[in-house]
Short mmCIF file of the C-alpha atoms (twelve columns), coordinates in Angstrom:
data_MODEL
# 
_entry.id   MODEL 
# 
loop_
_atom_site.group_PDB 
_atom_site.id 
_atom_site.type_symbol 
_atom_site.label_atom_id 
_atom_site.label_alt_id 
_atom_site.label_comp_id 
_atom_site.label_asym_id 
_atom_site.label_seq_id 
_atom_site.Cartn_x 
_atom_site.Cartn_y 
_atom_site.Cartn_z 
_atom_site.pdbx_PDB_model_num 
ATOM 1   C CA . PHE A 1   -18.931 -19.687 7.540   1 
ATOM 2   C CA . LEU A 2   -15.893 -20.881 6.145   1 
ATOM 3   C CA . ALA A 3   -14.157 -17.893 7.741   1 
ATOM 4   C CA . LEU A 4   -15.248 -19.084 11.136  1 
ATOM 5   C CA . LEU A 5   -13.380 -21.928 10.675  1 
ATOM 6   C CA . ILE A 6   -10.278 -21.087 8.970   1 
ATOM 7   C CA . LEU A 7   -9.572  -17.829 11.186  1 
ATOM 8   C CA . PRO A 8   -9.166  -19.799 14.580  1 
ATOM 9   C CA . LEU A 9   -6.876  -22.352 12.630  1 
ATOM 10  C CA . HIS A 10  -4.902  -19.433 11.275  1 
ATOM 11  C CA . ARG A 11  -4.319  -18.228 14.736  1 
ATOM 12  C CA . ILE A 12  -3.285  -21.462 16.064  1 
ATOM 13  C CA . ILE A 13  -0.876  -22.074 13.250  1 
ATOM 14  C CA . ALA A 14  0.360   -18.229 13.623  1 
ATOM 15  C CA . ARG A 15  1.046   -18.845 17.342  1 
ATOM 16  C CA . LYS A 16  2.959   -21.820 17.046  1 
ATOM 17  C CA . LEU A 17  5.161   -20.179 14.172  1 
ATOM 18  C CA . MET A 18  5.740   -16.973 16.399  1 
ATOM 19  C CA . GLU A 19  7.541   -19.589 18.961  1 
ATOM 20  C CA . ASN A 20  10.225  -19.750 16.795  1 
ATOM 21  C CA . ILE A 21  10.883  -15.949 15.950  1 
ATOM 22  C CA . ASN A 22  14.050  -14.642 17.228  1 
ATOM 23  C CA . ILE A 23  13.730  -10.987 16.107  1 
ATOM 24  C CA . LEU A 24  10.578  -9.324  14.727  1 
ATOM 25  C CA . THR A 25  10.723  -6.256  12.333  1 
ATOM 26  C CA . ALA A 26  7.369   -4.454  12.102  1 
ATOM 27  C CA . PRO A 27  6.395   -1.474  9.793   1 
ATOM 28  C CA . SER A 28  4.687   0.099   12.647  1 
ATOM 29  C CA . GLU A 29  4.140   -0.028  16.637  1 
ATOM 30  C CA . TYR A 30  0.661   -0.879  15.812  1 
ATOM 31  C CA . THR A 31  1.770   -4.131  13.845  1 
ATOM 32  C CA . LEU A 32  4.436   -5.126  16.681  1 
ATOM 33  C CA . ASN A 33  1.259   -4.782  19.354  1 
ATOM 34  C CA . TYR A 34  -0.705  -6.653  17.187  1 
ATOM 35  C CA . PHE A 35  1.767   -9.533  17.079  1 
ATOM 36  C CA . LYS A 36  2.262   -9.248  20.750  1 
ATOM 37  C CA . LYS A 37  -1.614  -9.346  21.448  1 
ATOM 38  C CA . ASN A 38  -1.994  -12.403 19.435  1 
ATOM 39  C CA . GLY A 39  0.768   -14.644 20.870  1 
ATOM 40  C CA . TYR A 40  4.082   -13.436 20.235  1 
ATOM 41  C CA . LYS A 41  6.089   -13.008 23.487  1 
ATOM 42  C CA . GLY A 42  8.165   -10.213 22.361  1 
ATOM 43  C CA . LYS A 43  11.916  -9.807  22.561  1 
ATOM 44  C CA . ASP A 44  14.361  -7.186  23.409  1 
ATOM 45  C CA . ASN A 45  15.685  -6.798  19.956  1 
ATOM 46  C CA . ASP A 46  12.603  -6.487  18.348  1 
ATOM 47  C CA . VAL A 47  12.175  -3.453  15.731  1 
ATOM 48  C CA . VAL A 48  10.148  -1.007  14.183  1 
ATOM 49  C CA . VAL A 49  10.980  0.295   11.066  1 
ATOM 50  C CA . TYR A 50  8.934   3.198   10.354  1 
ATOM 51  C CA . ASN A 51  10.261  4.020   6.966   1 
ATOM 52  C CA . ALA A 52  12.411  1.820   4.981   1 
ATOM 53  C CA . ILE A 53  13.891  4.643   2.885   1 
ATOM 54  C CA . ASP A 54  17.087  6.318   4.312   1 
ATOM 55  C CA . TYR A 55  16.628  9.861   3.523   1 
ATOM 56  C CA . LYS A 56  20.339  10.613  5.306   1 
ATOM 57  C CA . LYS A 57  21.985  8.728   2.224   1 
ATOM 58  C CA . LEU A 58  23.141  11.326  -0.463  1 
ATOM 59  C CA . TYR A 59  21.761  9.249   -3.294  1 
ATOM 60  C CA . THR A 60  18.401  8.742   -1.820  1 
ATOM 61  C CA . ARG A 61  18.036  12.729  -1.465  1 
ATOM 62  C CA . LYS A 62  19.411  13.264  -4.960  1 
ATOM 63  C CA . ILE A 63  16.640  10.724  -6.167  1 
ATOM 64  C CA . HIS A 64  13.968  12.641  -4.203  1 
ATOM 65  C CA . GLU A 65  14.892  15.798  -5.200  1 
ATOM 66  C CA . CYS A 66  15.120  14.758  -8.839  1 
ATOM 67  C CA . LYS A 67  11.544  13.281  -8.318  1 
ATOM 68  C CA . ILE A 68  10.181  16.592  -6.829  1 
ATOM 69  C CA . ASN A 69  11.833  19.041  -9.746  1 
ATOM 70  C CA . ASN A 70  10.279  16.477  -12.379 1 
ATOM 71  C CA . ILE A 71  7.067   16.935  -10.756 1 
ATOM 72  C CA . LEU A 72  6.719   20.685  -10.577 1 
ATOM 73  C CA . LYS A 73  7.822   20.883  -14.242 1 
ATOM 74  C CA . LYS A 74  5.238   18.329  -15.533 1 
ATOM 75  C CA . ARG A 75  1.916   19.501  -16.388 1 
ATOM 76  C CA . THR A 76  0.232   16.229  -15.154 1 
ATOM 77  C CA . ILE A 77  0.968   14.469  -11.858 1 
ATOM 78  C CA . LYS A 78  0.599   11.020  -11.963 1 
ATOM 79  C CA . PHE A 79  -0.753  8.793   -9.217  1 
ATOM 80  C CA . VAL A 80  -0.916  5.161   -8.369  1 
ATOM 81  C CA . TYR A 81  -2.598  2.787   -6.113  1 
ATOM 82  C CA . LEU A 82  -0.643  -0.623  -5.722  1 
ATOM 83  C CA . GLY A 83  -2.482  -3.358  -4.005  1 
ATOM 84  C CA . ARG A 84  -5.174  -5.428  -3.148  1 
ATOM 85  C CA . LEU A 85  -8.621  -4.088  -4.168  1 
ATOM 86  C CA . GLU A 86  -10.427 -4.502  -1.161  1 
ATOM 87  C CA . LYS A 87  -12.554 -2.345  1.300   1 
ATOM 88  C CA . ASN A 88  -9.963  -2.566  4.163   1 
ATOM 89  C CA . LYS A 89  -7.107  -1.666  1.529   1 
ATOM 90  C CA . GLY A 90  -8.734  1.631   1.209   1 
ATOM 91  C CA . ILE A 91  -9.663  1.483   -2.616  1 
ATOM 92  C CA . ILE A 92  -13.156 2.885   -1.759  1 
ATOM 93  C CA . ALA A 93  -11.620 6.130   -0.307  1 
ATOM 94  C CA . PHE A 94  -9.155  6.340   -3.346  1 
ATOM 95  C CA . CYS A 95  -12.046 6.172   -5.745  1 
ATOM 96  C CA . ASN A 96  -13.937 8.770   -3.524  1 
ATOM 97  C CA . ALA A 97  -10.795 11.030  -3.674  1 
ATOM 98  C CA . ILE A 98  -10.551 10.720  -7.532  1 
ATOM 99  C CA . LYS A 99  -14.182 11.733  -8.032  1 
ATOM 100 C CA . LEU A 100 -13.568 14.591  -5.758  1 
ATOM 101 C CA . PHE A 101 -10.555 15.728  -7.573  1 
ATOM 102 C CA . ASN A 102 -12.367 15.359  -10.900 1 
ATOM 103 C CA . ASN A 103 -15.366 16.997  -9.709  1 
ATOM 104 C CA . ARG A 104 -13.195 20.071  -8.726  1 
ATOM 105 C CA . GLY A 105 -11.953 20.318  -12.191 1 
ATOM 106 C CA . ASN A 106 -8.249  19.302  -11.644 1 
ATOM 107 C CA . ASN A 107 -7.239  18.294  -14.957 1 
ATOM 108 C CA . ASN A 108 -3.622  17.820  -14.421 1 
ATOM 109 C CA . ILE A 109 -3.984  14.563  -12.614 1 
ATOM 110 C CA . SER A 110 -4.011  11.162  -13.514 1 
ATOM 111 C CA . PHE A 111 -4.785  8.298   -11.767 1 
ATOM 112 C CA . LYS A 112 -3.559  4.388   -12.240 1 
ATOM 113 C CA . ILE A 113 -4.819  1.651   -10.339 1 
ATOM 114 C CA . VAL A 114 -3.009  -1.880  -9.948  1 
ATOM 115 C CA . GLY A 115 -4.411  -4.645  -8.488  1 
ATOM 116 C CA . GLN A 116 -7.177  -7.402  -8.284  1 
ATOM 117 C CA . GLY A 117 -9.739  -8.018  -5.904  1 
ATOM 118 C CA . SER A 118 -13.448 -8.068  -5.073  1 
ATOM 119 C CA . TYR A 119 -13.786 -4.452  -6.006  1 
ATOM 120 C CA . MET A 120 -12.255 -4.979  -9.758  1 
ATOM 121 C CA . ASN A 121 -15.860 -4.642  -11.561 1 
ATOM 122 C CA . ASN A 122 -16.177 -1.182  -9.529  1 
ATOM 123 C CA . ILE A 123 -12.510 -0.083  -10.835 1 
ATOM 124 C CA . LEU A 124 -13.313 -1.052  -14.463 1 
ATOM 125 C CA . GLU A 125 -16.326 0.911   -14.351 1 
ATOM 126 C CA . LEU A 126 -14.753 4.189   -12.751 1 
ATOM 127 C CA . SER A 127 -11.955 3.751   -15.494 1 
ATOM 128 C CA . LYS A 128 -14.678 3.890   -18.077 1 
ATOM 129 C CA . GLN A 129 -16.394 6.950   -16.576 1 
ATOM 130 C CA . GLU A 130 -13.270 8.964   -15.482 1 
ATOM 131 C CA . LYS A 131 -11.099 9.903   -18.390 1 
ATOM 132 C CA . ASN A 132 -8.170  10.189  -16.277 1 
ATOM 133 C CA . VAL A 133 -8.295  6.986   -14.562 1 
ATOM 134 C CA . GLU A 134 -6.435  3.699   -15.883 1 
ATOM 135 C CA . PHE A 135 -7.222  0.175   -14.394 1 
ATOM 136 C CA . ILE A 136 -4.214  -2.460  -14.969 1 
ATOM 137 C CA . ASN A 137 -4.839  -5.834  -13.799 1 
ATOM 138 C CA . GLY A 138 -1.434  -6.706  -12.626 1 
ATOM 139 C CA . ILE A 139 2.284   -5.804  -13.229 1 
ATOM 140 C CA . ASP A 140 4.960   -8.381  -13.417 1 
ATOM 141 C CA . ASN A 141 7.575   -8.066  -10.402 1 
ATOM 142 C CA . GLN A 142 10.371  -7.571  -13.307 1 
ATOM 143 C CA . LYS A 143 8.341   -4.719  -14.847 1 
ATOM 144 C CA . MET A 144 7.768   -2.911  -11.602 1 
ATOM 145 C CA . PRO A 145 10.607  -0.725  -11.509 1 
ATOM 146 C CA . ASP A 146 10.297  0.586   -14.882 1 
ATOM 147 C CA . PHE A 147 6.252   1.088   -14.167 1 
ATOM 148 C CA . LEU A 148 7.387   3.090   -11.109 1 
ATOM 149 C CA . LYS A 149 9.656   5.433   -12.654 1 
ATOM 150 C CA . ASP A 150 7.035   7.232   -14.271 1 
ATOM 151 C CA . ILE A 151 4.895   7.759   -11.163 1 
ATOM 152 C CA . ASP A 152 5.203   10.786  -9.108  1 
ATOM 153 C CA . VAL A 153 2.713   9.790   -6.161  1 
ATOM 154 C CA . SER A 154 2.060   6.299   -4.540  1 
ATOM 155 C CA . VAL A 155 -1.059  6.104   -2.313  1 
ATOM 156 C CA . ALA A 156 -0.964  3.648   0.302   1 
ATOM 157 C CA . LEU A 157 -4.046  3.016   2.339   1 
ATOM 158 C CA . THR A 158 -4.798  0.412   4.756   1 
ATOM 159 C CA . PHE A 159 -7.584  0.215   7.212   1 
ATOM 160 C CA . SER A 160 -7.556  -1.871  10.301  1 
ATOM 161 C CA . SER A 161 -9.532  -4.944  10.743  1 
ATOM 162 C CA . ASN A 162 -10.370 -6.586  13.623  1 
ATOM 163 C CA . SER A 163 -9.673  -10.151 12.782  1 
ATOM 164 C CA . MET A 164 -6.164  -9.581  10.720  1 
ATOM 165 C CA . GLY A 165 -4.889  -6.318  11.661  1 
ATOM 166 C CA . GLY A 166 -3.565  -3.738  9.597   1 
ATOM 167 C CA . GLY A 167 -3.511  -0.323  9.506   1 
ATOM 168 C CA . GLY A 168 0.356   -0.273  9.600   1 
ATOM 169 C CA . LEU A 169 2.418   0.687   6.905   1 
ATOM 170 C CA . SER A 170 1.771   -0.971  3.427   1 
ATOM 171 C CA . ASN A 171 3.958   -3.474  1.857   1 
ATOM 172 C CA . ALA A 172 3.405   -2.526  -1.342  1 
ATOM 173 C CA . LEU A 173 4.559   1.039   -0.343  1 
ATOM 174 C CA . LEU A 174 7.320   -0.437  1.363   1 
ATOM 175 C CA . GLU A 175 8.417   -2.698  -1.986  1 
# 
């Protein structure tokens, strides 16, 4: 019931705020179209940035090559899900993938799940059942770069919702 009251209010406020946008940068065409569908008039200088990482730069390529070489040398590949623990953020699909990997006998993979949300108890239970799953309630922003240095693969799932958009590029992945 509360959502029925808040959502229309959210749309009114968002449309009013969109009147003042000079340029919109979106992570996907889907997101840009979502804003246009919901009241944003659009400008000629709006831009879609599909990938915030510029692989043309030499230092970026070197970091990427180093990461790939480290993955190939390791005995265990480390995956991380970083985000809200909600159905529309893909946490159920990620947990199912973990179980599938483990049922197939892949013992050279570890999973870290970082976040908070309504599926937190499910994640805690999964981390008790699966020896290669670690749940982390949250990480301080200042400590995030050091945490991510040790991660090989970041999983970013977002499923579209009719009410709030979505389905574009994950903010956690961009950060």
